[in-house]
mmCIF file of C-alpha atoms in Angstrom:
data_model
loop_
_atom_site.group_PDB
_atom_site.id
_atom_site.type_symbol
_atom_site.label_atom_id
_atom_site.label_comp_id
_atom_site.label_asym_id
_atom_site.label_seq_id
_atom_site.Cartn_x
_atom_site.Cartn_y
_atom_site.Cartn_z
ATOM 1 C CA MET M 1 -29.808 28.723 14.712
ATOM 2 C CA SER M 2 -30.250 25.176 13.375
ATOM 3 C CA ILE M 3 -27.426 22.641 13.335
ATOM 4 C CA GLN M 4 -27.426 22.662 9.518
ATOM 5 C CA SER M 5 -27.184 26.480 9.490
ATOM 6 C CA SER M 6 -24.259 26.323 11.918
ATOM 7 C CA LYS M 7 -22.450 23.879 9.674
ATOM 8 C CA LEU M 8 -23.007 26.094 6.643
ATOM 9 C CA LEU M 9 -21.734 29.090 8.606
ATOM 10 C CA LEU M 10 -18.580 27.172 9.521
ATOM 11 C CA LEU M 11 -17.956 26.354 5.880
ATOM 12 C CA ALA M 12 -18.611 29.939 4.795
ATOM 13 C CA THR M 13 -16.259 31.253 7.490
ATOM 14 C CA ALA M 14 -13.475 29.011 6.240
ATOM 15 C CA VAL M 15 -13.966 30.322 2.711
ATOM 16 C CA ILE M 16 -13.974 33.964 3.834
ATOM 17 C CA LEU M 17 -10.752 33.460 5.783
ATOM 18 C CA PHE M 18 -8.994 32.534 2.537
ATOM 19 C CA SER M 19 -8.240 36.233 1.988
ATOM 20 C CA PHE M 20 -6.177 36.245 5.196
ATOM 21 C CA ALA M 21 -4.102 33.117 4.640
ATOM 22 C CA SER M 22 -2.510 31.290 1.724
ATOM 23 C CA SER M 23 -0.161 28.727 3.268
ATOM 24 C CA THR M 24 0.521 25.818 0.917
ATOM 25 C CA VAL M 25 2.834 22.849 0.687
ATOM 26 C CA ALA M 26 3.400 21.191 -2.680
ATOM 27 C CA GLY M 27 2.772 17.514 -3.204
ATOM 28 C CA ASP M 28 0.310 14.894 -2.064
ATOM 29 C CA CYS M 29 0.932 15.254 1.686
ATOM 30 C CA GLY M 30 -2.356 16.612 3.006
ATOM 31 C CA ASP M 31 -3.771 17.116 -0.512
ATOM 32 C CA ILE M 32 -7.149 15.855 0.691
ATOM 33 C CA ASN M 33 -9.136 16.952 -2.354
ATOM 34 C CA ASN M 34 -6.489 15.638 -4.785
ATOM 35 C CA ASP M 35 -6.107 18.891 -6.720
ATOM 36 C CA GLY M 36 -2.296 18.721 -6.856
ATOM 37 C CA THR M 37 -1.655 21.425 -4.235
ATOM 38 C CA GLY M 38 -2.002 21.423 -0.534
ATOM 39 C CA PRO M 39 -2.588 21.255 2.278
ATOM 40 C CA ASP M 40 -4.334 24.584 1.861
ATOM 41 C CA LEU M 41 -7.713 26.239 2.245
ATOM 42 C CA SER M 42 -9.295 24.238 -0.564
ATOM 43 C CA ASP M 43 -8.437 21.053 1.340
ATOM 44 C CA LEU M 44 -9.869 22.530 4.524
ATOM 45 C CA THR M 45 -13.179 23.468 2.897
ATOM 46 C CA TYR M 46 -13.335 20.019 1.288
ATOM 47 C CA LEU M 47 -12.777 18.424 4.698
ATOM 48 C CA VAL M 48 -15.459 20.585 6.361
ATOM 49 C CA ASP M 49 -17.859 19.578 3.606
ATOM 50 C CA TYR M 50 -16.973 15.902 4.110
ATOM 51 C CA LEU M 51 -17.246 15.922 7.897
ATOM 52 C CA PHE M 52 -20.331 18.111 8.346
ATOM 53 C CA LEU M 53 -22.263 18.393 5.092
ATOM 54 C CA GLY M 54 -22.136 14.909 3.631
ATOM 55 C CA GLY M 55 -19.607 15.692 0.921
ATOM 56 C CA ALA M 56 -17.492 13.188 -0.975
ATOM 57 C CA THR M 57 -15.000 10.987 0.888
ATOM 58 C CA PRO M 58 -11.437 12.325 0.557
ATOM 59 C CA GLN M 59 -9.380 10.382 -1.960
ATOM 60 C CA PHE M 60 -6.444 10.370 0.444
ATOM 61 C CA TYR M 61 -8.448 9.323 3.464
ATOM 62 C CA THR M 62 -5.940 6.643 4.474
ATOM 63 C CA ALA M 63 -3.217 9.261 4.762
ATOM 64 C CA ASN M 64 -4.217 11.352 7.728
ATOM 65 C CA VAL M 65 -3.072 14.945 8.053
ATOM 66 C CA ASN M 66 -1.823 15.073 11.640
ATOM 67 C CA GLY M 67 0.018 11.741 11.706
ATOM 68 C CA ASP M 68 -1.980 10.226 14.578
ATOM 69 C CA SER M 69 -2.526 6.517 15.014
ATOM 70 C CA ASP M 70 -5.937 6.177 13.377
ATOM 71 C CA HIS M 71 -4.686 7.034 9.859
ATOM 72 C CA VAL M 72 -8.062 8.283 8.697
ATOM 73 C CA VAL M 73 -9.166 11.822 7.931
ATOM 74 C CA ASP M 74 -11.381 13.004 10.801
ATOM 75 C CA LEU M 75 -12.184 15.985 13.029
ATOM 76 C CA SER M 76 -8.757 15.967 14.681
ATOM 77 C CA ASP M 77 -7.203 16.332 11.234
ATOM 78 C CA MET M 78 -9.486 19.282 10.458
ATOM 79 C CA ILE M 79 -8.470 21.021 13.708
ATOM 80 C CA TYR M 80 -4.811 20.408 12.841
ATOM 81 C CA LEU M 81 -5.317 21.776 9.321
ATOM 82 C CA VAL M 82 -7.092 24.895 10.616
ATOM 83 C CA ASN M 83 -4.136 25.487 12.926
ATOM 84 C CA TYR M 84 -1.700 25.049 10.060
ATOM 85 C CA VAL M 85 -3.524 27.145 7.460
ATOM 86 C CA PHE M 86 -4.584 30.046 9.689
ATOM 87 C CA LEU M 87 -2.529 30.018 12.903
ATOM 88 C CA GLY M 88 0.989 29.144 11.790
ATOM 89 C CA GLY M 89 0.969 25.638 13.190
ATOM 90 C CA PRO M 90 3.482 22.946 12.163
ATOM 91 C CA ALA M 91 3.373 21.462 8.677
ATOM 92 C CA PRO M 92 1.159 18.354 8.426
ATOM 93 C CA ASP M 93 2.624 14.919 8.963
ATOM 94 C CA CYS M 94 0.769 12.712 6.508
ATOM 95 C CA ALA M 95 2.700 9.561 7.283
ATOM 96 C CA TYR M 96 1.119 6.204 6.659
ATOM 97 C CA ALA M 97 1.569 3.418 9.175
ATOM 98 C CA THR M 98 4.467 1.598 7.552
ATOM 99 C CA GLY M 99 7.037 -1.051 8.343
ATOM 100 C CA THR M 100 9.169 -3.754 6.745
ATOM 101 C CA VAL M 101 9.255 -7.529 6.497
ATOM 102 C CA THR M 102 12.122 -9.816 5.420
ATOM 103 C CA ASP M 103 11.753 -13.074 3.489
ATOM 104 C CA ILE M 104 13.871 -16.235 3.789
ATOM 105 C CA ASP M 105 16.226 -14.982 1.043
ATOM 106 C CA GLY M 106 16.908 -11.764 2.948
ATOM 107 C CA ASN M 107 14.825 -9.508 0.690
ATOM 108 C CA VAL M 108 13.352 -6.606 2.671
ATOM 109 C CA TYR M 109 9.906 -5.331 1.669
ATOM 110 C CA GLN M 110 8.135 -2.125 2.598
ATOM 111 C CA THR M 111 4.768 -2.747 4.273
ATOM 112 C CA ILE M 112 1.689 -0.573 4.714
ATOM 113 C CA ARG M 113 -1.308 -0.679 7.033
ATOM 114 C CA ILE M 114 -4.570 -0.239 5.137
ATOM 115 C CA GLY M 115 -7.547 -0.320 7.454
ATOM 116 C CA GLU M 116 -7.130 -3.306 9.759
ATOM 117 C CA GLN M 117 -4.774 -5.127 7.393
ATOM 118 C CA TRP M 118 -1.026 -4.989 6.856
ATOM 119 C CA TRP M 119 0.040 -5.494 3.227
ATOM 120 C CA MET M 120 3.339 -5.680 1.413
ATOM 121 C CA ALA M 121 3.824 -2.491 -0.604
ATOM 122 C CA GLU M 122 6.102 -4.376 -3.021
ATOM 123 C CA ASN M 123 5.800 -7.535 -5.111
ATOM 124 C CA LEU M 124 7.268 -10.756 -3.779
ATOM 125 C CA LYS M 125 10.657 -11.884 -5.166
ATOM 126 C CA VAL M 126 11.557 -14.848 -2.971
ATOM 127 C CA THR M 127 13.099 -17.980 -4.572
ATOM 128 C CA ARG M 128 12.605 -20.435 -1.684
ATOM 129 C CA TYR M 129 9.674 -21.725 0.271
ATOM 130 C CA ARG M 130 9.524 -20.819 3.938
ATOM 131 C CA ASN M 131 11.086 -24.168 4.955
ATOM 132 C CA GLY M 132 14.108 -23.504 2.747
ATOM 133 C CA ASP M 133 13.152 -25.715 -0.191
ATOM 134 C CA PRO M 134 13.885 -24.061 -3.550
ATOM 135 C CA ILE M 135 11.056 -22.914 -5.783
ATOM 136 C CA GLU M 136 11.813 -24.185 -9.265
ATOM 137 C CA HIS M 137 13.034 -21.517 -11.703
ATOM 138 C CA VAL M 138 11.541 -22.187 -15.128
ATOM 139 C CA SER M 139 12.425 -19.917 -18.037
ATOM 140 C CA GLU M 140 11.647 -22.051 -21.103
ATOM 141 C CA ALA M 141 8.090 -21.794 -22.408
ATOM 142 C CA SER M 142 8.006 -25.475 -23.343
ATOM 143 C CA ALA M 143 8.783 -26.447 -19.748
ATOM 144 C CA TRP M 144 6.480 -23.819 -18.172
ATOM 145 C CA ARG M 145 3.368 -24.972 -20.021
ATOM 146 C CA VAL M 146 3.526 -28.559 -18.727
ATOM 147 C CA LEU M 147 4.208 -27.774 -15.055
ATOM 148 C CA SER M 148 2.071 -29.225 -12.291
ATOM 149 C CA THR M 149 4.278 -27.995 -9.432
ATOM 150 C CA GLY M 150 5.413 -24.620 -8.165
ATOM 151 C CA ALA M 151 7.685 -22.397 -10.266
ATOM 152 C CA TYR M 152 8.784 -18.800 -10.683
ATOM 153 C CA CYS M 153 10.351 -16.625 -13.374
ATOM 154 C CA ALA M 154 11.356 -13.062 -14.120
ATOM 155 C CA TRP M 155 9.208 -11.275 -16.676
ATOM 156 C CA ASP M 156 10.562 -12.108 -20.145
ATOM 157 C CA ASN M 157 13.402 -13.961 -18.389
ATOM 158 C CA ASP M 158 15.057 -10.590 -17.752
ATOM 159 C CA PRO M 159 16.526 -10.361 -14.229
ATOM 160 C CA SER M 160 16.716 -6.558 -14.483
ATOM 161 C CA HIS M 161 12.945 -6.448 -13.863
ATOM 162 C CA VAL M 162 13.075 -8.310 -10.549
ATOM 163 C CA GLU M 163 14.214 -5.521 -8.235
ATOM 164 C CA THR M 164 11.317 -3.269 -9.249
ATOM 165 C CA TYR M 165 8.528 -5.659 -10.267
ATOM 166 C CA GLY M 166 9.378 -8.779 -8.281
ATOM 167 C CA LEU M 167 8.962 -12.290 -9.674
ATOM 168 C CA LEU M 168 6.059 -14.059 -11.344
ATOM 169 C CA TYR M 169 4.779 -17.265 -9.711
ATOM 170 C CA ASN M 170 2.478 -19.915 -11.021
ATOM 171 C CA GLY M 171 -0.569 -20.845 -8.975
ATOM 172 C CA TYR M 172 1.065 -24.020 -7.714
ATOM 173 C CA ALA M 173 3.796 -21.991 -6.009
ATOM 174 C CA ALA M 174 1.386 -19.369 -4.678
ATOM 175 C CA ASN M 175 -0.655 -22.067 -2.941
ATOM 176 C CA ASP M 176 2.049 -24.531 -1.958
ATOM 177 C CA ILE M 177 1.592 -25.699 1.659
ATOM 178 C CA ARG M 178 5.253 -24.903 2.365
ATOM 179 C CA GLY M 179 4.411 -21.222 1.960
ATOM 180 C CA ILE M 180 6.112 -18.580 -0.172
ATOM 181 C CA ALA M 181 5.287 -15.697 2.177
ATOM 182 C CA PRO M 182 7.653 -14.558 4.947
ATOM 183 C CA GLU M 183 7.084 -15.927 8.436
ATOM 184 C CA GLY M 184 3.941 -14.363 9.914
ATOM 185 C CA TRP M 185 2.549 -13.515 6.465
ATOM 186 C CA HIS M 186 0.555 -15.358 3.799
ATOM 187 C CA VAL M 187 -0.796 -15.111 0.271
ATOM 188 C CA PRO M 188 -4.110 -13.261 0.701
ATOM 189 C CA SER M 189 -7.414 -15.018 0.255
ATOM 190 C CA ASP M 190 -10.139 -13.763 -2.038
ATOM 191 C CA ALA M 191 -11.999 -12.572 1.082
ATOM 192 C CA GLU M 192 -8.971 -10.567 2.246
ATOM 193 C CA TRP M 193 -8.768 -8.849 -1.125
ATOM 194 C CA LYS M 194 -12.468 -8.018 -0.785
ATOM 195 C CA GLN M 195 -11.805 -6.569 2.671
ATOM 196 C CA LEU M 196 -9.151 -4.305 1.164
ATOM 197 C CA GLU M 197 -11.395 -3.239 -1.701
ATOM 198 C CA MET M 198 -14.346 -2.476 0.548
ATOM 199 C CA TYR M 199 -12.168 -0.460 2.910
ATOM 200 C CA LEU M 200 -11.229 1.643 -0.103
ATOM 201 C CA GLY M 201 -14.899 2.225 -0.892
ATOM 202 C CA MET M 202 -16.201 -0.725 -2.908
ATOM 203 C CA SER M 203 -19.655 -2.017 -2.068
ATOM 204 C CA GLN M 204 -20.210 -5.588 -0.906
ATOM 205 C CA ALA M 205 -22.218 -6.303 -4.062
ATOM 206 C CA ASP M 206 -19.416 -5.067 -6.298
ATOM 207 C CA ALA M 207 -16.785 -6.923 -4.289
ATOM 208 C CA ASP M 208 -18.689 -10.194 -4.714
ATOM 209 C CA SER M 209 -19.091 -9.755 -8.470
ATOM 210 C CA THR M 210 -16.658 -10.565 -11.272
ATOM 211 C CA GLY M 211 -15.173 -8.496 -14.070
ATOM 212 C CA TRP M 212 -14.479 -4.787 -13.583
ATOM 213 C CA ARG M 213 -15.792 -3.690 -10.203
ATOM 214 C CA GLY M 214 -15.921 -0.516 -8.152
ATOM 215 C CA THR M 215 -15.614 3.196 -8.871
ATOM 216 C CA GLY M 216 -11.944 4.052 -8.474
ATOM 217 C CA GLU M 217 -10.554 1.551 -5.978
ATOM 218 C CA GLY M 218 -8.010 0.395 -8.562
ATOM 219 C CA GLY M 219 -6.700 3.951 -8.816
ATOM 220 C CA LYS M 220 -6.235 4.018 -5.057
ATOM 221 C CA LEU M 221 -4.115 0.849 -5.339
ATOM 222 C CA LYS M 222 -1.971 1.835 -8.343
ATOM 223 C CA GLU M 223 1.262 3.776 -8.086
ATOM 224 C CA ALA M 224 0.807 7.313 -9.397
ATOM 225 C CA GLY M 225 2.528 8.513 -12.561
ATOM 226 C CA LEU M 226 3.896 6.784 -15.629
ATOM 227 C CA ALA M 227 7.203 5.396 -14.392
ATOM 228 C CA HIS M 228 5.777 1.878 -14.098
ATOM 229 C CA TRP M 229 2.426 2.253 -15.872
ATOM 230 C CA TYR M 230 1.605 3.127 -19.470
ATOM 231 C CA ASN M 231 -0.396 6.258 -20.179
ATOM 232 C CA PRO M 232 -2.998 7.134 -18.996
ATOM 233 C CA ASN M 233 -2.670 5.097 -15.765
ATOM 234 C CA ALA M 234 -6.363 5.847 -15.304
ATOM 235 C CA GLY M 235 -7.180 7.149 -11.829
ATOM 236 C CA GLY M 236 -3.809 6.090 -10.423
ATOM 237 C CA HIS M 237 -2.985 8.133 -7.329
ATOM 238 C CA ASN M 238 -1.982 5.455 -4.769
ATOM 239 C CA GLY M 239 -4.189 6.905 -2.057
ATOM 240 C CA SER M 240 -3.966 3.605 -0.180
ATOM 241 C CA GLY M 241 -0.157 3.369 -0.202
ATOM 242 C CA PHE M 242 -0.422 -0.107 -1.787
ATOM 243 C CA THR M 243 1.785 1.036 -4.720
ATOM 244 C CA ALA M 244 0.673 -1.556 -7.272
ATOM 245 C CA LEU M 245 2.956 -1.818 -10.309
ATOM 246 C CA ALA M 246 2.270 -3.094 -13.818
ATOM 247 C CA GLY M 247 4.605 -6.077 -13.792
ATOM 248 C CA GLY M 248 2.823 -7.960 -16.574
ATOM 249 C CA PHE M 249 2.190 -11.699 -16.476
ATOM 250 C CA ARG M 250 2.995 -15.023 -18.111
ATOM 251 C CA PHE M 251 0.419 -17.086 -19.962
ATOM 252 C CA GLY M 252 0.046 -20.755 -19.198
ATOM 253 C CA THR M 253 1.598 -21.320 -22.619
ATOM 254 C CA GLY M 254 4.782 -19.678 -21.359
ATOM 255 C CA PHE M 255 4.605 -16.355 -23.222
ATOM 256 C CA TYR M 256 5.026 -12.989 -21.495
ATOM 257 C CA VAL M 257 2.743 -9.959 -21.960
ATOM 258 C CA ASN M 258 1.605 -6.612 -20.543
ATOM 259 C CA MET M 259 4.693 -5.155 -18.840
ATOM 260 C CA LYS M 260 3.714 -1.590 -17.759
ATOM 261 C CA GLN M 261 0.176 -2.293 -19.000
ATOM 262 C CA SER M 262 -1.284 -4.413 -16.199
ATOM 263 C CA GLY M 263 -0.605 -6.013 -12.850
ATOM 264 C CA GLU M 264 -2.112 -9.380 -11.849
ATOM 265 C CA PHE M 265 -2.080 -10.814 -8.337
ATOM 266 C CA TRP M 266 -2.858 -14.337 -7.107
ATOM 267 C CA THR M 267 -5.138 -15.087 -4.206
ATOM 268 C CA SER M 268 -4.990 -18.300 -2.171
ATOM 269 C CA THR M 269 -8.673 -19.106 -2.804
ATOM 270 C CA MET M 270 -9.755 -21.705 -5.342
ATOM 271 C CA ALA M 271 -12.761 -20.709 -7.454
ATOM 272 C CA ASP M 272 -13.303 -24.341 -8.415
ATOM 273 C CA SER M 273 -11.218 -27.500 -8.672
ATOM 274 C CA ASN M 274 -9.092 -26.096 -11.501
ATOM 275 C CA THR M 275 -8.820 -22.318 -11.031
ATOM 276 C CA ALA M 276 -7.943 -19.757 -8.350
ATOM 277 C CA TRP M 277 -9.209 -16.213 -7.893
ATOM 278 C CA LEU M 278 -6.971 -13.286 -8.863
ATOM 279 C CA ARG M 279 -7.032 -9.510 -9.144
ATOM 280 C CA TYR M 280 -6.184 -7.537 -12.273
ATOM 281 C CA LEU M 281 -5.298 -3.833 -12.515
ATOM 282 C CA SER M 282 -4.978 -2.012 -15.843
ATOM 283 C CA CYS M 283 -3.368 1.196 -17.083
ATOM 284 C CA SER M 284 -6.671 2.051 -18.807
ATOM 285 C CA LYS M 285 -9.044 1.411 -15.859
ATOM 286 C CA SER M 286 -9.470 2.786 -12.341
ATOM 287 C CA ALA M 287 -11.548 -0.224 -11.249
ATOM 288 C CA VAL M 288 -10.393 -3.687 -10.115
ATOM 289 C CA TYR M 289 -10.981 -6.834 -12.184
ATOM 290 C CA ARG M 290 -11.832 -10.112 -10.427
ATOM 291 C CA GLN M 291 -11.660 -13.426 -12.222
ATOM 292 C CA SER M 292 -10.187 -16.904 -11.862
ATOM 293 C CA ASP M 293 -7.446 -18.588 -13.882
ATOM 294 C CA GLU M 294 -5.587 -21.861 -14.144
ATOM 295 C CA PRO M 295 -2.476 -22.362 -11.993
ATOM 296 C CA GLN M 296 -0.269 -22.533 -15.100
ATOM 297 C CA TYR M 297 -0.399 -18.718 -15.330
ATOM 298 C CA GLY M 298 2.399 -16.627 -13.830
ATOM 299 C CA PHE M 299 1.266 -13.641 -11.750
ATOM 300 C CA SER M 300 2.693 -11.313 -9.135
ATOM 301 C CA VAL M 301 2.127 -11.943 -5.430
ATOM 302 C CA ARG M 302 1.446 -9.499 -2.613
ATOM 303 C CA CYS M 303 1.362 -10.895 0.905
ATOM 304 C CA VAL M 304 -0.751 -9.884 3.890
ATOM 305 C CA ARG M 305 0.145 -10.287 7.546
ATOM 306 C CA ASP M 306 -1.379 -13.142 9.569
#
C-alpha cells in the first residue's frame, strides 16, 4: 500500500469511527476547524487532513489542543484528540502561553506568546515615561493639533473608555527616547509587526506592501464578537490571542472617530522624516492595513517584549 493510500485510509477510519463516539465540548477550546463546536470528530478529521493530506491550516493553530509547550497544532495534538474523542481521555487543555507585565503606573496587562514573540494582549494606558516623567495629557483639540511633543488622551476625553480600550498616544509619545513601554518591553517596529503577520499566515510580499494586506490575519488578531467591534467584525475570531479592540483614534486636528469601528496601532519605525508606520484593523475587513501617518495622530499602542 502506498503512503498516500495509507493516509487516506487513516482519514476514512476516523470518519467511520464517528458512529461509535460523539464526545464534544462547547466553545473555541480545541475547535480546530472553527465550526463553533468541538473538540470533536470533525476537528479530528480536519487535523488529519491538515497533517497528512495537505489540507488548510487550522484557524486556531496557535492554541494547541494538549497544552504542551510548542503551542502549535501538530501530531501530538492529533494523538491527544484521538484519545479524547474515542478512548475517554481527559478534556483538551487549549491554553495559550500567557503572562502579565506591569507598567510604571502599576497597571497590569495580560500578555500572550505568538510564535517567537511576546505581545501585550491589552492596549497601553500608562501616563508616565519609564523614567517617571509625566506624559502630557491633552484634551483640547486646539492644543492637540499644535503639539510637537508627546501627549496622550482618552477617546473623546471620556475616562470610562480607558480601562477597556487603553489610552491614545501621539507619535511623539510612542517614539520618545524615554520609553512608554514597561521595563523589558518596547513599542514594536514595523518589522516586528511583519513578523507577527507572517507567523499568522501572511506572505512576505503582502507584509511588505501597503494598504489592505493578507487573507484573514486581521481576523486572527481581532477579539471575537460584537462587544467591542461593530457588526460584522469581519473574520474576527482572535485565533492568535492578541485580542485587538476597536478603540478608535484621534485625528491630528484633535477630533475623535471610529470607536468600535477600527483599531489603529503605532509602530516605532519612521516611514520618512515626517511619518511613522502603523497598523489599522477594521470591523468590515479581515485583513490588516499598513500605512504611515503624521505624529500628530492619536493611536493605540501595543508593546512587545525585548
